[in-house]
Short mmCIF file of C-alpha atoms and ligand atoms in Angstrom, two decimals:
data_model
loop_
_atom_site.label_atom_id
_atom_site.label_comp_id
_atom_site.label_asym_id
_atom_site.label_seq_id
_atom_site.Cartn_x
_atom_site.Cartn_y
_atom_site.Cartn_z
CA MET A 1399 -21.50 -24.29 2.15
CA THR A 1400 -19.97 -24.34 -1.30
CA SER A 1401 -16.26 -23.94 -0.96
CA ALA A 1402 -14.67 -21.20 -3.02
CA ILE A 1403 -11.67 -23.51 -3.38
CA GLY A 1404 -13.76 -25.54 -5.75
CA ARG A 1405 -14.03 -22.60 -8.10
CA GLN A 1406 -11.33 -23.14 -10.63
CA THR A 1407 -10.91 -23.25 -14.37
CA GLU A 1408 -8.54 -25.36 -16.45
CA THR A 1409 -6.15 -22.42 -16.48
CA ASP A 1410 -6.24 -22.18 -12.69
CA ARG A 1411 -5.25 -25.82 -12.64
CA GLY A 1412 -2.51 -24.95 -15.16
CA HIS A 1413 -1.06 -22.51 -12.69
CA THR A 1414 -1.05 -25.17 -10.04
CA ALA A 1415 0.99 -27.31 -12.39
CA ALA A 1416 3.26 -24.41 -13.30
CA GLY A 1417 4.40 -24.06 -9.69
CA PHE A 1418 2.07 -21.50 -8.14
CA ASP A 1419 -0.49 -23.59 -6.36
CA VAL A 1420 -3.28 -21.05 -6.04
CA LEU A 1421 -5.66 -23.59 -4.57
CA ALA A 1422 -3.22 -24.48 -1.80
CA VAL A 1423 -2.62 -20.78 -1.24
CA ARG A 1424 -6.37 -20.17 -0.92
CA SER A 1425 -6.63 -22.82 1.73
CA ASP A 1426 -4.25 -20.72 3.86
CA PHE A 1427 -6.90 -17.97 4.09
CA PRO A 1428 -9.84 -18.96 6.32
CA ILE A 1429 -12.01 -16.10 5.11
CA LEU A 1430 -11.79 -17.31 1.53
CA GLN A 1431 -13.63 -20.47 2.61
CA THR A 1432 -16.65 -18.47 3.79
CA THR A 1433 -19.84 -17.44 2.04
CA VAL A 1434 -21.43 -14.02 1.65
CA ASN A 1435 -25.13 -13.76 0.88
CA GLY A 1436 -25.15 -17.51 0.47
CA LYS A 1437 -22.44 -17.46 -2.23
CA PRO A 1438 -18.77 -18.35 -1.95
CA LEU A 1439 -16.88 -15.17 -1.18
CA ILE A 1440 -15.06 -13.69 -4.16
CA TYR A 1441 -12.81 -11.09 -2.64
CA LEU A 1442 -11.72 -8.46 -5.15
CA ASP A 1443 -10.96 -5.64 -2.72
CA SER A 1444 -7.40 -6.37 -1.69
CA ALA A 1445 -6.24 -2.85 -2.58
CA ALA A 1446 -8.39 -1.61 0.31
CA THR A 1447 -7.37 -4.35 2.73
CA ALA A 1448 -5.83 -7.68 1.82
CA GLN A 1449 -6.97 -10.88 3.51
CA THR A 1450 -4.93 -12.49 6.23
CA PRO A 1451 -3.54 -16.04 6.15
CA SER A 1452 -3.77 -18.40 9.13
CA ALA A 1453 -0.03 -18.03 9.62
CA VAL A 1454 -0.53 -14.37 10.50
CA ILE A 1455 -3.66 -14.90 12.59
CA ASP A 1456 -1.93 -17.72 14.49
CA ALA A 1457 1.18 -15.63 15.07
CA VAL A 1458 -0.91 -12.88 16.68
CA VAL A 1459 -2.83 -15.39 18.82
CA ARG A 1460 0.42 -17.13 19.82
CA TYR A 1461 1.91 -13.79 20.76
CA TYR A 1462 -1.01 -12.94 23.05
CA ASN A 1463 -1.12 -16.46 24.51
CA ASN A 1464 2.59 -16.75 25.23
CA ASP A 1465 4.59 -13.57 24.91
CA ASN A 1466 2.44 -10.49 25.56
CA ALA A 1467 4.35 -7.75 27.40
CA ASN A 1468 5.54 -4.23 26.81
CA ILE A 1469 8.71 -3.95 24.80
CA HIS A 1470 12.13 -2.31 25.24
CA ARG A 1471 11.56 -1.53 28.89
CA GLY A 1472 11.52 -4.75 30.82
CA VAL A 1473 14.19 -7.12 32.01
CA HIS A 1474 11.69 -9.92 32.54
CA THR A 1475 11.45 -12.82 30.15
CA LEU A 1476 8.19 -11.90 28.44
CA SER A 1477 9.31 -8.35 27.77
CA VAL A 1478 12.57 -9.57 26.30
CA ARG A 1479 10.71 -12.09 24.14
CA ALA A 1480 8.18 -9.52 22.93
CA THR A 1481 10.98 -7.07 22.18
CA ASN A 1482 12.87 -9.68 20.19
CA MET A 1483 9.77 -10.58 18.19
CA TYR A 1484 8.97 -6.95 17.43
CA GLU A 1485 12.54 -6.13 16.46
CA SER A 1486 12.75 -9.24 14.34
CA ALA A 1487 9.68 -7.99 12.42
CA ARG A 1488 11.48 -4.70 11.85
CA ALA A 1489 14.46 -6.59 10.42
CA LYS A 1490 12.16 -8.62 8.16
CA ALA A 1491 10.52 -5.44 6.88
CA ALA A 1492 13.95 -3.98 6.15
CA ALA A 1493 14.96 -7.07 4.19
CA LEU A 1494 11.62 -7.10 2.36
CA ILE A 1495 12.22 -3.71 0.76
CA GLY A 1496 16.01 -3.86 0.56
CA ALA A 1497 16.80 -1.34 3.33
CA LYS A 1498 20.44 -1.43 4.38
CA ARG A 1499 19.68 -1.75 8.09
CA PRO A 1500 16.68 -2.34 10.37
CA GLU A 1501 17.19 1.07 12.00
CA GLU A 1502 16.01 2.61 8.74
CA MET A 1503 12.53 1.17 9.35
CA ILE A 1504 10.13 3.04 11.62
CA PHE A 1505 6.98 1.40 12.90
CA VAL A 1506 3.95 3.61 12.38
CA ARG A 1507 0.19 3.12 12.30
CA SER A 1508 -0.18 3.04 8.52
CA ALA A 1509 1.18 4.37 5.24
CA THR A 1510 -0.87 7.48 5.98
CA GLU A 1511 0.96 8.09 9.23
CA ALA A 1512 4.30 7.40 7.55
CA ILE A 1513 3.72 10.20 5.04
CA ASN A 1514 2.44 12.57 7.72
CA LEU A 1515 5.55 11.82 9.76
CA VAL A 1516 7.84 12.88 6.92
CA ALA A 1517 5.74 15.98 6.22
CA GLN A 1518 5.81 17.10 9.85
CA THR A 1519 9.46 16.33 10.57
CA TYR A 1520 11.89 16.32 7.66
CA ALA A 1521 9.77 18.49 5.37
CA ARG A 1522 8.70 20.98 8.02
CA ASP A 1523 12.35 21.45 9.00
CA HIS A 1524 13.47 22.03 5.42
CA ILE A 1525 10.65 23.94 3.73
CA LYS A 1526 10.53 27.72 3.52
CA PRO A 1527 7.86 30.02 2.10
CA GLY A 1528 7.89 29.82 -1.70
CA ASP A 1529 9.46 26.35 -1.78
CA GLU A 1530 7.56 23.72 -3.73
CA VAL A 1531 6.19 20.26 -3.07
CA LEU A 1532 5.50 18.22 -6.18
CA VAL A 1533 2.83 15.55 -6.04
CA SER A 1534 1.16 13.76 -8.93
CA GLU A 1535 -2.37 13.79 -10.23
CA MET A 1536 -2.81 10.12 -9.34
CA GLU A 1537 -1.96 10.27 -5.64
CA HIS A 1538 -4.13 8.80 -2.91
CA HIS A 1539 -5.43 11.54 -0.63
CA SER A 1540 -2.91 10.42 1.98
CA ASN A 1541 -0.13 11.56 -0.32
CA ILE A 1542 -1.85 14.89 -1.05
CA VAL A 1543 -3.43 16.21 2.13
CA PRO A 1544 -0.34 15.94 4.40
CA TRP A 1545 1.50 18.07 1.84
CA GLN A 1546 -1.35 20.57 1.64
CA LEU A 1547 -1.24 20.88 5.42
CA LEU A 1548 2.51 21.39 5.25
CA CYS A 1549 2.08 24.08 2.58
CA GLU A 1550 -0.51 25.87 4.73
CA GLN A 1551 1.84 25.71 7.70
CA THR A 1552 4.95 26.90 5.87
CA GLY A 1553 3.90 29.01 2.91
CA ALA A 1554 5.19 26.44 0.45
CA VAL A 1555 3.41 25.80 -2.84
CA LEU A 1556 1.88 22.52 -4.00
CA ARG A 1557 2.56 21.60 -7.63
CA VAL A 1558 0.86 18.74 -9.46
CA ALA A 1559 2.44 16.54 -12.12
CA PRO A 1560 -0.19 15.51 -14.68
CA MET A 1561 -0.97 12.12 -16.16
CA ASN A 1562 -2.27 11.13 -19.59
CA ASP A 1563 -5.61 9.47 -20.31
CA ALA A 1564 -4.13 6.02 -19.95
CA GLY A 1565 -3.27 6.98 -16.37
CA GLU A 1566 0.50 7.29 -16.92
CA LEU A 1567 2.57 10.12 -15.52
CA ARG A 1568 3.79 12.53 -18.19
CA LEU A 1569 7.51 12.48 -17.46
CA ASP A 1570 8.24 15.39 -19.82
CA GLU A 1571 5.86 17.57 -17.78
CA TYR A 1572 7.29 16.13 -14.60
CA GLU A 1573 10.75 17.30 -15.56
CA HIS A 1574 9.47 20.81 -16.34
CA LEU A 1575 7.87 21.08 -12.93
CA LEU A 1576 11.12 20.29 -11.14
CA GLY A 1577 13.32 23.24 -10.26
CA ALA A 1578 15.51 24.83 -7.62
CA ARG A 1579 12.44 25.49 -5.46
CA THR A 1580 11.30 21.85 -5.44
CA LYS A 1581 12.12 20.48 -2.02
CA ILE A 1582 9.85 17.45 -1.87
CA VAL A 1583 8.66 15.06 -4.56
CA ALA A 1584 5.88 12.80 -3.29
CA VAL A 1585 4.76 10.04 -5.62
CA THR A 1586 3.04 6.72 -5.50
CA GLN A 1587 4.78 3.66 -6.89
CA VAL A 1588 1.48 2.00 -7.81
CA SER A 1589 -1.80 3.90 -8.17
CA ASN A 1590 -4.62 2.48 -6.06
CA ALA A 1591 -7.28 3.89 -8.39
CA LEU A 1592 -5.71 2.92 -11.73
CA GLY A 1593 -3.10 0.27 -11.06
CA THR A 1594 -0.39 2.22 -12.90
CA ILE A 1595 3.18 1.33 -11.93
CA ASN A 1596 5.20 4.54 -11.99
CA PRO A 1597 8.86 4.74 -13.11
CA ILE A 1598 10.21 5.63 -9.68
CA CYS A 1599 13.90 5.29 -10.68
CA ASP A 1600 13.43 7.95 -13.37
CA ILE A 1601 11.59 10.20 -10.94
CA THR A 1602 14.17 9.92 -8.16
CA ARG A 1603 16.98 10.57 -10.66
CA MET A 1604 15.27 13.71 -11.97
CA ALA A 1605 14.27 14.90 -8.50
CA HIS A 1606 17.73 14.35 -7.05
CA GLU A 1607 19.29 16.29 -9.93
CA HIS A 1608 17.30 19.23 -8.59
CA GLY A 1609 18.21 18.51 -4.98
CA ALA A 1610 14.69 17.41 -3.99
CA CYS A 1611 13.87 14.71 -1.47
CA VAL A 1612 11.68 11.86 -2.78
CA VAL A 1613 8.90 10.33 -0.69
CA VAL A 1614 7.48 7.19 -2.28
CA ASP A 1615 4.06 5.86 -1.34
CA GLY A 1616 4.51 2.11 -1.61
CA ALA A 1617 1.14 1.10 -0.12
CA GLN A 1618 0.01 -0.62 -3.33
CA ALA A 1619 3.45 -1.65 -4.53
CA VAL A 1620 4.89 -3.80 -1.75
CA PRO A 1621 2.12 -6.45 -1.97
CA HIS A 1622 2.50 -6.83 -5.73
CA ILE A 1623 6.01 -6.12 -7.00
CA LYS A 1624 9.58 -6.58 -5.84
CA VAL A 1625 10.67 -3.41 -4.10
CA ASP A 1626 14.26 -2.38 -3.49
CA VAL A 1627 14.47 1.07 -1.91
CA CYS A 1628 18.19 1.31 -2.67
CA GLU A 1629 17.64 0.59 -6.37
CA LEU A 1630 14.77 3.08 -6.39
CA ASP A 1631 16.96 5.54 -4.49
CA ALA A 1632 13.89 6.61 -2.50
CA ASP A 1633 14.67 8.91 0.40
CA PHE A 1634 11.53 7.80 2.21
CA TYR A 1635 9.22 4.89 1.45
CA ALA A 1636 5.85 4.13 3.12
CA PHE A 1637 3.67 1.04 3.26
CA SER A 1638 0.87 -0.54 5.32
CA SER A 1639 0.74 -3.99 6.89
CA HIS A 1640 -2.97 -4.52 6.19
CA LYS A 1641 -2.46 -4.27 2.44
CA PHE A 1642 0.35 -6.80 2.80
CA PHE A 1643 -1.73 -9.63 4.33
CA GLY A 1644 -0.84 -8.48 7.85
CA PRO A 1645 -2.89 -6.92 10.65
CA THR A 1646 -4.42 -3.45 10.50
CA GLY A 1647 -2.99 -0.61 12.54
CA VAL A 1648 0.64 -1.09 11.52
CA GLY A 1649 2.67 0.53 8.81
CA MET A 1650 6.33 1.10 8.05
CA LEU A 1651 8.29 4.14 7.08
CA TYR A 1652 11.70 3.59 5.50
CA GLY A 1653 14.09 6.51 5.53
CA LYS A 1654 17.75 6.77 4.56
CA PHE A 1655 19.65 6.52 7.83
CA ASP A 1656 21.42 9.88 7.64
CA LEU A 1657 18.14 11.65 6.91
CA LEU A 1658 16.38 9.96 9.82
CA ASN A 1659 19.29 10.71 12.09
CA SER A 1660 19.18 14.41 11.27
CA MET A 1661 15.41 14.78 11.64
CA SER A 1662 13.39 16.26 14.48
CA PRO A 1663 11.21 13.82 16.40
CA TYR A 1664 7.58 13.32 15.37
CA GLN A 1665 5.59 12.83 18.56
CA GLY A 1666 6.80 13.21 22.12
CA GLY A 1667 6.37 10.61 24.85
CA GLY A 1668 7.87 7.49 26.31
CA GLU A 1669 10.43 5.45 24.39
CA MET A 1670 11.50 8.29 22.07
CA ILE A 1671 13.67 9.93 24.74
CA ARG A 1672 17.14 9.30 26.13
CA SER A 1673 16.69 11.49 29.20
CA VAL A 1674 14.05 13.91 30.44
CA THR A 1675 14.38 16.81 32.82
CA PHE A 1676 12.18 19.86 33.00
CA GLU A 1677 15.09 21.87 31.67
CA LYS A 1678 16.08 19.68 28.75
CA THR A 1679 15.07 16.46 27.06
CA THR A 1680 17.36 14.49 24.80
CA TYR A 1681 16.13 12.00 22.24
CA ASN A 1682 16.64 8.32 21.65
CA ASP A 1683 18.48 6.88 18.68
CA VAL A 1684 16.84 6.17 15.33
CA PRO A 1685 14.39 4.50 14.88
CA HIS A 1686 13.09 4.80 18.49
CA LYS A 1687 13.24 8.58 18.29
CA PHE A 1688 10.17 8.35 16.04
CA GLU A 1689 8.27 5.73 18.01
CA ALA A 1690 6.72 7.50 21.00
CA GLY A 1691 4.54 5.43 23.31
CA THR A 1692 3.60 1.76 23.30
CA PRO A 1693 3.24 0.60 19.71
CA ASN A 1694 1.00 -2.04 18.17
CA ILE A 1695 3.29 -4.87 19.22
CA ALA A 1696 1.01 -7.73 18.19
CA GLY A 1697 0.43 -5.99 14.87
CA GLY A 1698 4.17 -5.76 14.30
CA VAL A 1699 4.58 -9.44 15.11
CA GLY A 1700 1.75 -10.17 12.66
CA LEU A 1701 3.44 -8.12 9.96
CA GLY A 1702 6.58 -10.18 10.51
CA ALA A 1703 4.54 -13.33 9.99
CA ALA A 1704 2.98 -11.86 6.83
CA ILE A 1705 6.44 -11.14 5.44
CA ASP A 1706 7.50 -14.73 6.20
CA TYR A 1707 4.36 -15.97 4.46
CA VAL A 1708 4.90 -13.90 1.31
CA ASN A 1709 8.59 -14.83 1.23
CA GLY A 1710 7.51 -18.46 1.45
CA LEU A 1711 5.43 -18.07 -1.70
CA GLY A 1712 8.18 -16.08 -3.39
CA ILE A 1713 7.63 -12.59 -4.75
CA GLU A 1714 8.75 -13.62 -8.26
CA ALA A 1715 6.10 -16.36 -8.36
CA ILE A 1716 3.50 -13.91 -7.05
CA VAL A 1717 4.37 -11.30 -9.67
CA ALA A 1718 4.19 -13.85 -12.50
CA TYR A 1719 0.86 -15.21 -11.26
CA GLU A 1720 -0.71 -11.79 -10.73
CA ASP A 1721 0.53 -10.43 -14.07
CA ASP A 1722 -1.17 -13.31 -15.82
CA LEU A 1723 -4.38 -12.87 -13.82
CA LEU A 1724 -4.44 -9.13 -14.46
CA ASP A 1725 -4.03 -9.78 -18.15
CA TYR A 1726 -6.84 -12.35 -18.09
CA ALA A 1727 -9.12 -9.99 -16.16
CA THR A 1728 -8.32 -7.06 -18.45
CA GLN A 1729 -9.21 -9.10 -21.55
CA ALA A 1730 -12.37 -10.37 -19.86
CA LEU A 1731 -13.59 -6.88 -18.96
CA LEU A 1732 -12.66 -5.47 -22.38
CA ALA A 1733 -14.81 -8.20 -23.91
CA THR A 1734 -17.78 -7.38 -21.66
CA PRO A 1735 -20.25 -5.05 -23.43
CA LYS A 1736 -20.86 -1.63 -21.86
CA VAL A 1737 -17.89 -1.96 -19.53
CA THR A 1738 -15.21 0.73 -19.84
CA LEU A 1739 -11.83 0.35 -18.19
CA VAL A 1740 -10.42 3.42 -16.48
CA GLY A 1741 -6.64 3.21 -16.34
CA THR A 1742 -4.96 1.42 -19.20
CA ALA A 1743 -1.29 2.09 -18.50
CA ALA A 1744 1.28 -0.18 -20.14
CA GLN A 1745 2.71 -1.04 -16.71
CA LYS A 1746 0.04 -2.05 -14.23
CA ALA A 1747 -0.38 -4.07 -11.06
CA GLY A 1748 -3.41 -5.59 -9.46
CA VAL A 1749 -6.15 -3.04 -10.09
CA LEU A 1750 -9.04 -2.90 -12.57
CA SER A 1751 -11.08 0.28 -12.39
CA PHE A 1752 -14.12 0.29 -14.64
CA ASN A 1753 -17.57 1.66 -15.18
CA VAL A 1754 -20.71 0.08 -16.53
CA ASP A 1755 -22.63 2.31 -18.96
CA GLY A 1756 -25.73 3.81 -17.38
CA VAL A 1757 -25.26 2.21 -13.95
CA HIS A 1758 -23.92 4.02 -10.92
CA PRO A 1759 -20.86 2.26 -9.47
CA HIS A 1760 -22.58 1.91 -6.08
CA ASP A 1761 -25.45 0.02 -7.75
CA VAL A 1762 -22.92 -2.23 -9.47
CA GLY A 1763 -21.15 -2.88 -6.17
CA THR A 1764 -24.41 -3.59 -4.34
CA MET A 1765 -25.58 -6.06 -6.97
CA LEU A 1766 -22.22 -7.85 -7.11
CA ASP A 1767 -22.36 -8.18 -3.34
CA GLN A 1768 -25.56 -10.20 -3.75
CA ASP A 1769 -23.41 -12.68 -5.67
CA GLY A 1770 -20.80 -12.74 -2.91
CA ILE A 1771 -18.41 -10.56 -4.93
CA ALA A 1772 -16.62 -7.82 -3.00
CA ILE A 1773 -15.42 -4.91 -5.09
CA ARG A 1774 -14.93 -1.28 -4.08
CA THR A 1775 -16.90 1.59 -5.56
CA GLY A 1776 -16.36 5.31 -5.16
CA HIS A 1777 -13.47 7.68 -5.67
CA HIS A 1778 -11.00 5.40 -3.88
CA CYS A 1779 -9.55 8.37 -1.95
CA ALA A 1780 -8.23 9.66 -5.25
CA GLN A 1781 -10.69 12.38 -6.22
CA PRO A 1782 -8.23 14.15 -8.54
CA VAL A 1783 -8.07 10.93 -10.59
CA MET A 1784 -11.85 10.97 -10.93
CA ASP A 1785 -11.71 14.66 -11.89
CA HIS A 1786 -9.17 13.86 -14.59
CA PHE A 1787 -11.58 11.43 -16.20
CA GLY A 1788 -14.64 13.62 -15.52
CA ILE A 1789 -16.39 10.93 -13.47
CA PRO A 1790 -17.50 10.84 -9.85
CA ALA A 1791 -16.55 7.25 -9.14
CA THR A 1792 -15.47 3.90 -10.54
CA CYS A 1793 -15.94 0.26 -9.69
CA ARG A 1794 -12.62 -1.25 -8.65
CA ALA A 1795 -11.76 -4.92 -8.68
CA SER A 1796 -8.37 -5.36 -7.08
CA LEU A 1797 -6.44 -8.60 -7.19
CA ALA A 1798 -4.12 -10.57 -4.99
CA PHE A 1799 -2.31 -13.86 -5.47
CA TYR A 1800 -5.27 -15.77 -3.96
CA ASN A 1801 -7.66 -14.76 -6.74
CA THR A 1802 -8.40 -17.06 -9.65
CA ARG A 1803 -9.52 -16.89 -13.25
CA ALA A 1804 -12.75 -18.57 -12.18
CA GLU A 1805 -13.45 -15.62 -9.92
CA ILE A 1806 -12.92 -13.23 -12.82
CA ASP A 1807 -15.34 -15.32 -14.90
CA ALA A 1808 -17.86 -15.03 -12.06
CA LEU A 1809 -17.35 -11.27 -11.97
CA VAL A 1810 -18.13 -11.03 -15.67
CA VAL A 1811 -21.26 -13.18 -15.30
CA SER A 1812 -22.43 -10.96 -12.46
CA LEU A 1813 -21.71 -7.79 -14.46
CA ARG A 1814 -23.84 -9.12 -17.31
CA LYS A 1815 -26.66 -9.63 -14.82
CA VAL A 1816 -26.28 -6.02 -13.67
CA GLN A 1817 -26.62 -4.89 -17.28
CA GLU A 1818 -29.77 -6.94 -17.75
CA VAL A 1819 -31.35 -5.44 -14.64
CA PHE A 1820 -30.50 -1.89 -15.70
CA ALA A 1821 -31.17 -2.37 -19.45
N1 PLP B 2462 -1.51 5.18 -0.55
C1 PLP B 2462 -2.19 4.40 -1.38
C2 PLP B 2462 -1.75 4.32 -2.81
C3 PLP B 2462 -3.29 3.67 -0.93
O1 PLP B 2462 -3.97 2.90 -1.76
C4 PLP B 2462 -3.67 3.81 0.42
C5 PLP B 2462 -4.87 3.10 0.93
O2 PLP B 2462 -5.73 2.72 0.20
C6 PLP B 2462 -2.91 4.61 1.26
C7 PLP B 2462 -1.83 5.29 0.74
C8 PLP B 2462 -3.24 4.76 2.69
O3 PLP B 2462 -3.05 3.55 3.33
P1 PLP B 2462 -3.53 3.39 4.86
O4 PLP B 2462 -5.00 3.65 4.86
O5 PLP B 2462 -3.18 2.00 5.18
O6 PLP B 2462 -2.79 4.40 5.63
#
């Protein structure tokens, strides 16, 4: 087996010298040492699901080997230990995104569930017929469809803020769409299809001037940039563990404490109640009010370990490394004949969407897979983005801090082979 660790250029070595030891980082990820179709794996699909370091895998195994029990309900040692581990992960998630207190963090299944939770609790309580929900043209379907469902349920109207051809939100248009009827503004911090980083502070300021509540989809932001929900002044903020090098099946919803406290519960069941009689049920305190039933405890513990891992690398070092790699990859793709980048915003993180003239993205993806290169092809759950550009799909190479310039070089070589085959 040829180790992918061996794939490095002089500039990769330069980064090692400059303080971000990408080769050491790669050795933390067992899957990056494997081969696919006989080639060292080149994983360029982290926007779909990021890979998981040994520290996270080990934490989950350790939890099951030593601590597994249901949480919050037991007086026995294992239950107390499991509860402490789970609650410590909540506190780590709060610190990660600058929440003022752990109670502002609700464990959910995913970013998708986090957004649905807000739509079906806070928003459903506050929206009347004729009110408006403002989303943007570049949202992932999980930040569109929950709002469409809400509109169907309440008679509210969905408005869409447009973007320009670089894939940047048009803030002038955004401002025009905001008004007294706008109750919810739902916007992604980083676009999964284009990589655009949106100016969330400007959006929350404008939205709050009109009295709207801002729900930020942070699924693609938290793994790549420093997030501070207080600086952003987000009312709600959603992200997923599996895009943050943690296990699947866990996500987090941040909400400002007073908002959470005033909201109706989401699902009913165990844990979310204070007392139950057939006549009247009263609800638990925030955040437990929103966490009915037994959660993904091991997943939460794993997310805690992922946060520790990322903190160990340092988000500033990660941002600097990824910015450089994105720049390198952008130049490399721009220099590749017949490749067109889709999404050329001035502020971007981690994502390169592109098309190869005359070749369907699925054919590109299938051929790259033969070279061990994993990219995503399709509409990336962002069909309105594809509609904007008049295309059905793109190829998407998405980066994380474990990718190298050598892998980008290999991508380009493989793309040239695709062009030869389809010439
Ligand atoms: N929002 C964005 C921007 C995403 O990229 C994704 C997933 O790709 C989601 C939301 C949904 O995340 P999940 O599938 O983890 O719920």
